PDB file of C-alpha atoms in Angstrom:
ATOM      1  CA  UNK D 917    -206.741 -27.652 226.155  1.00 62.00           C
ATOM      2  CA  UNK D 918    -203.488 -27.495 228.103  1.00 77.00           C
ATOM      3  CA  UNK D 919    -200.627 -29.594 226.801  1.00 93.00           C
ATOM      4  CA  UNK D 920    -198.398 -32.070 228.548  1.00 97.00           C
ATOM      5  CA  UNK D 921    -196.484 -30.527 231.437  1.00 97.00           C
ATOM      6  CA  UNK D 922    -193.173 -31.929 232.566  1.00 98.00           C
ATOM      7  CA  UNK D 923    -191.240 -30.727 235.580  1.00 97.00           C
ATOM      8  CA  UNK D 924    -188.516 -29.907 236.197  1.00 98.00           C
ATOM      9  CA  UNK D 925    -187.278 -28.850 232.753  1.00 97.00           C
ATOM     10  CA  UNK D 926    -183.617 -28.987 233.699  1.00 97.00           C
ATOM     11  CA  UNK D 927    -181.762 -30.571 236.570  1.00 97.00           C
ATOM     12  CA  UNK D 928    -178.237 -31.499 237.524  1.00 98.00           C
ATOM     13  CA  UNK D 929    -177.429 -34.381 239.829  1.00 98.00           C
ATOM     14  CA  UNK D 930    -174.310 -36.236 240.867  1.00 98.00           C
ATOM     15  CA  UNK D 931    -173.596 -39.939 240.557  1.00 98.00           C
ATOM     16  CA  UNK D 932    -175.309 -42.037 243.176  1.00 98.00           C
ATOM     17  CA  UNK D 933    -178.146 -39.614 243.770  1.00 98.00           C
ATOM     18  CA  UNK D 934    -181.736 -40.257 242.794  1.00 98.00           C
ATOM     19  CA  UNK D 935    -184.145 -38.153 240.784  1.00 98.00           C
ATOM     20  CA  UNK D 936    -187.913 -37.900 240.379  1.00 98.00           C
ATOM     21  CA  UNK D 937    -189.490 -36.446 237.268  1.00 98.00           C
ATOM     22  CA  UNK D 938    -193.124 -35.462 236.960  1.00 98.00           C
ATOM     23  CA  UNK D 939    -195.571 -35.464 234.070  1.00 98.00           C
ATOM     24  CA  UNK D 940    -199.116 -34.114 233.879  1.00 97.00           C
ATOM     25  CA  UNK D 941    -200.903 -35.438 230.803  1.00 97.00           C
ATOM     26  CA  UNK D 942    -203.565 -33.717 228.757  1.00 96.00           C
ATOM     27  CA  UNK D 943    -206.877 -33.604 230.583  1.00 94.00           C
ATOM     28  CA  UNK D 944    -208.898 -36.704 229.816  1.00 92.00           C
ATOM     29  CA  UNK D 945    -205.942 -38.829 228.739  1.00 93.00           C
ATOM     30  CA  UNK D 946    -205.500 -41.834 231.000  1.00 92.00           C
ATOM     31  CA  UNK D 947    -202.388 -43.257 229.360  1.00 93.00           C
ATOM     32  CA  UNK D 948    -198.869 -41.923 229.817  1.00 96.00           C
ATOM     33  CA  UNK D 949    -195.604 -43.240 228.498  1.00 96.00           C
ATOM     34  CA  UNK D 950    -191.995 -42.277 229.115  1.00 97.00           C
ATOM     35  CA  UNK D 951    -189.042 -42.216 226.756  1.00 97.00           C
ATOM     36  CA  UNK D 952    -185.344 -41.596 227.210  1.00 98.00           C
ATOM     37  CA  UNK D 953    -183.476 -39.740 224.478  1.00 97.00           C
ATOM     38  CA  UNK D 954    -179.688 -39.764 224.235  1.00 96.00           C
ATOM     39  CA  UNK D 955    -177.362 -38.931 221.335  1.00 92.00           C
ATOM     40  CA  UNK D 956    -176.007 -42.473 221.307  1.00 90.00           C
ATOM     41  CA  UNK D 957    -179.137 -44.591 221.739  1.00 92.00           C
ATOM     42  CA  UNK D 958    -181.779 -42.265 220.357  1.00 93.00           C
ATOM     43  CA  UNK D 959    -185.331 -42.501 221.645  1.00 95.00           C
ATOM     44  CA  UNK D 960    -185.985 -45.523 223.830  1.00 96.00           C
ATOM     45  CA  UNK D 961    -189.210 -46.588 225.470  1.00 95.00           C
ATOM     46  CA  UNK D 962    -189.126 -46.727 229.259  1.00 96.00           C
ATOM     47  CA  UNK D 963    -192.655 -47.609 230.378  1.00 93.00           C
ATOM     48  CA  UNK D 964    -196.347 -46.988 229.872  1.00 94.00           C
ATOM     49  CA  UNK D 965    -199.071 -46.476 232.446  1.00 95.00           C
ATOM     50  CA  UNK D 966    -202.819 -46.659 232.079  1.00 93.00           C
ATOM     51  CA  UNK D 967    -205.237 -46.008 234.931  1.00 92.00           C
ATOM     52  CA  UNK D 968    -202.463 -46.350 237.541  1.00 94.00           C
ATOM     53  CA  UNK D 969    -201.230 -49.681 236.136  1.00 94.00           C
ATOM     54  CA  UNK D 970    -197.959 -50.268 234.339  1.00 92.00           C
ATOM     55  CA  UNK D 971    -198.840 -51.919 231.039  1.00 90.00           C
ATOM     56  CA  UNK D 972    -195.463 -52.114 229.342  1.00 90.00           C
ATOM     57  CA  UNK D 973    -191.849 -51.735 230.336  1.00 92.00           C
ATOM     58  CA  UNK D 974    -188.814 -51.213 228.165  1.00 93.00           C
ATOM     59  CA  UNK D 975    -185.424 -52.783 228.535  1.00 93.00           C
ATOM     60  CA  UNK D 976    -184.070 -50.663 231.363  1.00 96.00           C
ATOM     61  CA  UNK D 977    -182.572 -51.732 234.703  1.00 97.00           C
ATOM     62  CA  UNK D 978    -184.627 -51.781 237.874  1.00 96.00           C
ATOM     63  CA  UNK D 979    -183.155 -48.423 238.887  1.00 98.00           C
ATOM     64  CA  UNK D 980    -185.754 -46.914 236.582  1.00 98.00           C
ATOM     65  CA  UNK D 981    -189.246 -46.978 238.002  1.00 97.00           C
ATOM     66  CA  UNK D 982    -192.465 -45.111 237.627  1.00 97.00           C
ATOM     67  CA  UNK D 983    -195.987 -44.763 238.839  1.00 97.00           C
ATOM     68  CA  UNK D 984    -199.242 -43.134 237.939  1.00 97.00           C
ATOM     69  CA  UNK D 985    -201.727 -41.480 240.240  1.00 97.00           C
ATOM     70  CA  UNK D 986    -205.504 -41.492 240.168  1.00 95.00           C
ATOM     71  CA  UNK D 987    -205.520 -38.079 238.431  1.00 94.00           C
ATOM     72  CA  UNK D 988    -203.361 -39.609 235.631  1.00 95.00           C
ATOM     73  CA  UNK D 989    -200.285 -37.633 236.616  1.00 97.00           C
ATOM     74  CA  UNK D 990    -197.179 -39.756 236.408  1.00 98.00           C
ATOM     75  CA  UNK D 991    -193.757 -39.754 237.973  1.00 98.00           C
ATOM     76  CA  UNK D 992    -190.623 -41.606 237.067  1.00 98.00           C
ATOM     77  CA  UNK D 993    -187.734 -42.203 239.400  1.00 98.00           C
ATOM     78  CA  UNK D 994    -184.137 -43.090 238.706  1.00 98.00           C
ATOM     79  CA  UNK D 995    -182.092 -44.269 241.670  1.00 97.00           C
ATOM     80  CA  UNK D 996    -178.318 -44.545 242.031  1.00 97.00           C
ATOM     81  CA  UNK D 997    -177.699 -42.271 239.088  1.00 98.00           C
ATOM     82  CA  UNK D 998    -174.940 -43.077 236.624  1.00 98.00           C
ATOM     83  CA  UNK D 999    -173.245 -40.781 234.134  1.00 97.00           C
ATOM     84  CA  UNK D1000    -175.007 -42.628 231.322  1.00 97.00           C
ATOM     85  CA  UNK D1001    -178.388 -41.614 232.690  1.00 98.00           C
ATOM     86  CA  UNK D1002    -177.790 -38.097 231.397  1.00 98.00           C
ATOM     87  CA  UNK D1003    -180.550 -37.652 228.858  1.00 97.00           C
ATOM     88  CA  UNK D1004    -183.707 -35.884 227.836  1.00 98.00           C
ATOM     89  CA  UNK D1005    -186.639 -37.686 229.454  1.00 98.00           C
ATOM     90  CA  UNK D1006    -189.833 -37.285 227.522  1.00 98.00           C
ATOM     91  CA  UNK D1007    -193.348 -37.971 228.703  1.00 97.00           C
ATOM     92  CA  UNK D1008    -196.153 -38.631 226.249  1.00 97.00           C
ATOM     93  CA  UNK D1009    -199.869 -38.348 226.832  1.00 95.00           C
ATOM     94  CA  UNK D1010    -201.938 -40.794 224.817  1.00 92.00           C
ATOM     95  CA  UNK D1011    -205.618 -40.485 223.924  1.00 90.00           C
ATOM     96  CA  UNK D1012    -207.694 -43.625 223.667  1.00 85.00           C
ATOM     97  CA  UNK D1013    -208.449 -45.060 220.255  1.00 79.00           C
ATOM     98  CA  UNK D1014    -205.675 -43.270 218.400  1.00 80.00           C
ATOM     99  CA  UNK D1015    -202.044 -44.141 217.947  1.00 82.00           C
ATOM    100  CA  UNK D1016    -200.541 -40.689 218.160  1.00 90.00           C
ATOM    101  CA  UNK D1017    -198.564 -39.467 221.125  1.00 94.00           C
ATOM    102  CA  UNK D1018    -198.568 -35.941 222.540  1.00 95.00           C
ATOM    103  CA  UNK D1019    -195.203 -35.148 224.061  1.00 97.00           C
ATOM    104  CA  UNK D1020    -194.159 -32.723 226.744  1.00 97.00           C
ATOM    105  CA  UNK D1021    -191.053 -30.560 226.400  1.00 97.00           C
ATOM    106  CA  UNK D1022    -189.024 -33.016 228.410  1.00 97.00           C
ATOM    107  CA  UNK D1023    -186.815 -32.971 231.474  1.00 98.00           C
ATOM    108  CA  UNK D1024    -183.122 -32.605 230.691  1.00 97.00           C
ATOM    109  CA  UNK D1025    -181.108 -34.507 233.297  1.00 98.00           C
ATOM    110  CA  UNK D1026    -177.371 -34.044 233.605  1.00 98.00           C
ATOM    111  CA  UNK D1027    -175.461 -36.416 235.861  1.00 98.00           C
ATOM    112  CA  UNK D1028    -172.016 -35.249 236.960  1.00 97.00           C
TER     113      UNK D1028
ATOM    114  CA  UNK R 188    -183.510 -51.428 219.850  1.00 43.00           C
ATOM    115  CA  UNK R 189    -184.542 -49.213 216.973  1.00 47.00           C
ATOM    116  CA  UNK R 190    -187.048 -50.581 214.471  1.00 57.00           C
ATOM    117  CA  UNK R 191    -186.616 -47.789 211.988  1.00 67.00           C
ATOM    118  CA  UNK R 192    -183.565 -46.514 210.247  1.00 82.00           C
ATOM    119  CA  UNK R 193    -183.721 -43.169 208.566  1.00 87.00           C
ATOM    120  CA  UNK R 194    -181.919 -41.881 205.585  1.00 88.00           C
ATOM    121  CA  UNK R 195    -180.231 -39.494 205.224  1.00 94.00           C
ATOM    122  CA  UNK R 196    -178.969 -38.797 208.740  1.00 93.00           C
ATOM    123  CA  UNK R 197    -178.614 -35.130 207.833  1.00 96.00           C
ATOM    124  CA  UNK R 198    -179.986 -33.034 205.018  1.00 96.00           C
ATOM    125  CA  UNK R 199    -179.282 -29.406 204.175  1.00 97.00           C
ATOM    126  CA  UNK R 200    -181.343 -27.547 201.577  1.00 97.00           C
ATOM    127  CA  UNK R 201    -182.247 -24.039 200.509  1.00 97.00           C
ATOM    128  CA  UNK R 202    -185.549 -22.426 201.402  1.00 97.00           C
ATOM    129  CA  UNK R 203    -188.174 -23.213 198.784  1.00 97.00           C
ATOM    130  CA  UNK R 204    -186.689 -26.594 197.884  1.00 98.00           C
ATOM    131  CA  UNK R 205    -188.334 -29.914 198.680  1.00 98.00           C
ATOM    132  CA  UNK R 206    -186.955 -32.229 201.360  1.00 97.00           C
ATOM    133  CA  UNK R 207    -187.356 -35.989 201.257  1.00 97.00           C
ATOM    134  CA  UNK R 208    -186.588 -38.303 204.162  1.00 97.00           C
ATOM    135  CA  UNK R 209    -186.798 -42.071 204.116  1.00 96.00           C
ATOM    136  CA  UNK R 210    -187.500 -44.604 206.812  1.00 95.00           C
ATOM    137  CA  UNK R 211    -187.092 -48.366 206.753  1.00 95.00           C
ATOM    138  CA  UNK R 212    -188.476 -50.739 209.354  1.00 93.00           C
ATOM    139  CA  UNK R 213    -188.147 -54.409 210.089  1.00 91.00           C
ATOM    140  CA  UNK R 214    -191.395 -56.004 211.187  1.00 89.00           C
ATOM    141  CA  UNK R 215    -195.012 -55.896 210.034  1.00 90.00           C
ATOM    142  CA  UNK R 216    -196.890 -52.839 211.188  1.00 90.00           C
ATOM    143  CA  UNK R 217    -200.437 -51.529 211.225  1.00 90.00           C
ATOM    144  CA  UNK R 218    -199.382 -47.903 211.076  1.00 93.00           C
ATOM    145  CA  UNK R 219    -196.350 -45.661 210.798  1.00 95.00           C
ATOM    146  CA  UNK R 220    -196.024 -42.178 212.220  1.00 96.00           C
ATOM    147  CA  UNK R 221    -193.764 -39.205 211.639  1.00 97.00           C
ATOM    148  CA  UNK R 222    -192.720 -36.789 214.348  1.00 97.00           C
ATOM    149  CA  UNK R 223    -190.758 -33.570 214.359  1.00 98.00           C
ATOM    150  CA  UNK R 224    -188.429 -32.333 217.099  1.00 97.00           C
ATOM    151  CA  UNK R 225    -186.954 -28.884 217.366  1.00 96.00           C
ATOM    152  CA  UNK R 226    -183.576 -28.827 219.091  1.00 91.00           C
ATOM    153  CA  UNK R 227    -183.874 -29.956 222.702  1.00 85.00           C
ATOM    154  CA  UNK R 228    -187.662 -29.801 222.684  1.00 91.00           C
ATOM    155  CA  UNK R 229    -190.429 -32.367 222.775  1.00 94.00           C
ATOM    156  CA  UNK R 230    -191.663 -34.283 219.745  1.00 96.00           C
ATOM    157  CA  UNK R 231    -194.629 -33.094 217.731  1.00 97.00           C
ATOM    158  CA  UNK R 232    -196.824 -35.570 215.866  1.00 96.00           C
ATOM    159  CA  UNK R 233    -197.007 -34.793 212.148  1.00 97.00           C
ATOM    160  CA  UNK R 234    -198.906 -37.563 210.445  1.00 96.00           C
ATOM    161  CA  UNK R 235    -200.026 -41.179 210.831  1.00 95.00           C
ATOM    162  CA  UNK R 236    -200.389 -43.492 207.855  1.00 96.00           C
ATOM    163  CA  UNK R 237    -202.103 -46.867 208.188  1.00 95.00           C
ATOM    164  CA  UNK R 238    -200.833 -50.049 206.600  1.00 94.00           C
ATOM    165  CA  UNK R 239    -203.701 -50.089 204.096  1.00 96.00           C
ATOM    166  CA  UNK R 240    -202.846 -46.588 202.882  1.00 97.00           C
ATOM    167  CA  UNK R 241    -200.180 -45.871 200.290  1.00 97.00           C
ATOM    168  CA  UNK R 242    -200.062 -42.100 200.476  1.00 98.00           C
ATOM    169  CA  UNK R 243    -201.291 -39.369 202.770  1.00 97.00           C
ATOM    170  CA  UNK R 244    -201.126 -35.591 202.637  1.00 97.00           C
ATOM    171  CA  UNK R 245    -201.225 -32.922 205.316  1.00 96.00           C
ATOM    172  CA  UNK R 246    -200.543 -29.370 204.211  1.00 97.00           C
ATOM    173  CA  UNK R 247    -197.018 -29.313 202.775  1.00 97.00           C
ATOM    174  CA  UNK R 248    -196.350 -32.858 203.982  1.00 98.00           C
ATOM    175  CA  UNK R 249    -196.704 -35.957 201.853  1.00 98.00           C
ATOM    176  CA  UNK R 250    -196.075 -39.393 203.321  1.00 98.00           C
ATOM    177  CA  UNK R 251    -195.874 -42.639 201.406  1.00 98.00           C
ATOM    178  CA  UNK R 252    -195.825 -46.162 202.741  1.00 98.00           C
ATOM    179  CA  UNK R 253    -194.657 -49.276 200.928  1.00 97.00           C
ATOM    180  CA  UNK R 254    -195.345 -52.270 203.151  1.00 96.00           C
ATOM    181  CA  UNK R 255    -193.793 -54.700 200.664  1.00 95.00           C
ATOM    182  CA  UNK R 256    -190.471 -52.888 200.998  1.00 95.00           C
ATOM    183  CA  UNK R 257    -191.038 -51.985 204.640  1.00 95.00           C
ATOM    184  CA  UNK R 258    -190.281 -48.364 203.925  1.00 96.00           C
ATOM    185  CA  UNK R 259    -191.849 -44.928 204.164  1.00 97.00           C
ATOM    186  CA  UNK R 260    -190.915 -41.485 202.957  1.00 97.00           C
ATOM    187  CA  UNK R 261    -191.744 -38.005 204.168  1.00 98.00           C
ATOM    188  CA  UNK R 262    -191.722 -35.186 201.647  1.00 98.00           C
ATOM    189  CA  UNK R 263    -191.830 -31.566 202.769  1.00 98.00           C
ATOM    190  CA  UNK R 264    -192.580 -29.266 199.863  1.00 98.00           C
ATOM    191  CA  UNK R 265    -191.552 -25.623 199.550  1.00 98.00           C
ATOM    192  CA  UNK R 266    -189.461 -25.820 202.710  1.00 97.00           C
ATOM    193  CA  UNK R 267    -189.043 -22.890 205.066  1.00 97.00           C
ATOM    194  CA  UNK R 268    -186.321 -22.016 207.564  1.00 96.00           C
ATOM    195  CA  UNK R 269    -188.847 -22.864 210.297  1.00 96.00           C
ATOM    196  CA  UNK R 270    -188.881 -26.480 209.070  1.00 97.00           C
ATOM    197  CA  UNK R 271    -185.351 -26.881 210.434  1.00 98.00           C
ATOM    198  CA  UNK R 272    -185.670 -29.746 212.928  1.00 98.00           C
ATOM    199  CA  UNK R 273    -185.115 -33.461 213.396  1.00 97.00           C
ATOM    200  CA  UNK R 274    -187.691 -35.768 211.864  1.00 97.00           C
ATOM    201  CA  UNK R 275    -188.393 -39.248 213.205  1.00 97.00           C
ATOM    202  CA  UNK R 276    -190.450 -42.135 211.947  1.00 96.00           C
ATOM    203  CA  UNK R 277    -192.071 -44.365 214.552  1.00 95.00           C
ATOM    204  CA  UNK R 278    -193.838 -47.712 214.471  1.00 93.00           C
ATOM    205  CA  UNK R 279    -195.900 -49.543 217.097  1.00 90.00           C
ATOM    206  CA  UNK R 280    -193.959 -52.142 219.028  1.00 84.00           C
ATOM    207  CA  UNK R 281    -195.667 -54.433 221.476  1.00 70.00           C
ATOM    208  CA  UNK R 282    -198.746 -52.458 222.428  1.00 66.00           C
ATOM    209  CA  UNK R 283    -200.217 -49.868 220.082  1.00 61.00           C
ATOM    210  CA  UNK R 284    -199.166 -47.210 222.540  1.00 76.00           C
ATOM    211  CA  UNK R 285    -195.504 -48.200 222.607  1.00 88.00           C
ATOM    212  CA  UNK R 286    -193.586 -46.727 219.710  1.00 92.00           C
ATOM    213  CA  UNK R 287    -190.167 -47.609 218.384  1.00 92.00           C
ATOM    214  CA  UNK R 288    -188.480 -44.591 216.851  1.00 94.00           C
ATOM    215  CA  UNK R 289    -186.011 -44.373 214.029  1.00 93.00           C
ATOM    216  CA  UNK R 290    -182.670 -42.667 214.360  1.00 92.00           C
ATOM    217  CA  UNK R 291    -183.955 -39.460 212.814  1.00 95.00           C
ATOM    218  CA  UNK R 292    -183.029 -37.107 209.999  1.00 96.00           C
ATOM    219  CA  UNK R 293    -181.634 -33.696 210.902  1.00 97.00           C
ATOM    220  CA  UNK R 294    -183.034 -31.238 208.364  1.00 97.00           C
ATOM    221  CA  UNK R 295    -181.493 -27.801 207.971  1.00 97.00           C
ATOM    222  CA  UNK R 296    -183.262 -25.300 205.735  1.00 97.00           C
ATOM    223  CA  UNK R 297    -181.043 -22.387 204.811  1.00 96.00           C
ATOM    224  CA  UNK R 298    -182.689 -18.993 204.258  1.00 90.00           C
TER     225      UNK R 298
END
C-alpha cells in the first residue's frame, strides 16, 4: 500500500505570495488532516477533512484554507504569506475506526 | 495550545542503555499515542494506549499510562543509534481524529 504523498517537498516563497500544498492520502482513507510544525509553536492542528467536508478547524487565521476532492486528495492554501508561516506542513491520512494518524514527509515552506 | 508537556526536552544516552520519556496532559482522554519523528521528516505512529489500559508493549517499546496523574511514559529498551529522533505524545482533542501533540523529547543515542 502506498503511503501518504505530499508535494512539493520544499518550496521558497516571498512575503505576500500565496502557496498551495497537496496531499494524497493512503488508498481507502477518506479523512485527511493538516498540521503545521514550527520550532516555536511545535505541532499545531490546522484542519481536518472527511469526504470533501471540513470537519474541524484549528486556531489559524482565514489566510489558511483547504479543501478535499472526491478522490480524497487534499490541498491547503496559504495566502498573503508572512515570515511566520515558514514551517513544515504535515498531512495525515486517517483510517476509519482507529485513532492513529499516518503522516506524509511534509512540505517545508520557507518565506523570505 | 499544547495539551501535553514532555520531559525531558532532550536526552542523550549510550547505545544499549534504556531511554525513558515522560508526558503529562491536562484533560481527560480516551487514548494517548506516541509518535517518532526523524529530523525534518514526517511523524511515524509508534503505539496507542487506551484509557483503560495501564501498560502496553510493542517490541522494544513499553508505554505506561496513569490517568489519575494524567501522565504517560515511553520506555525504549536496549537503544540503538537508529532510535535517535524526536518523540511526541499526542492526545485526542475535539474530534477523535484531531490530535494535540506534546512539545517532544529529542533523543540522541550515541554509538
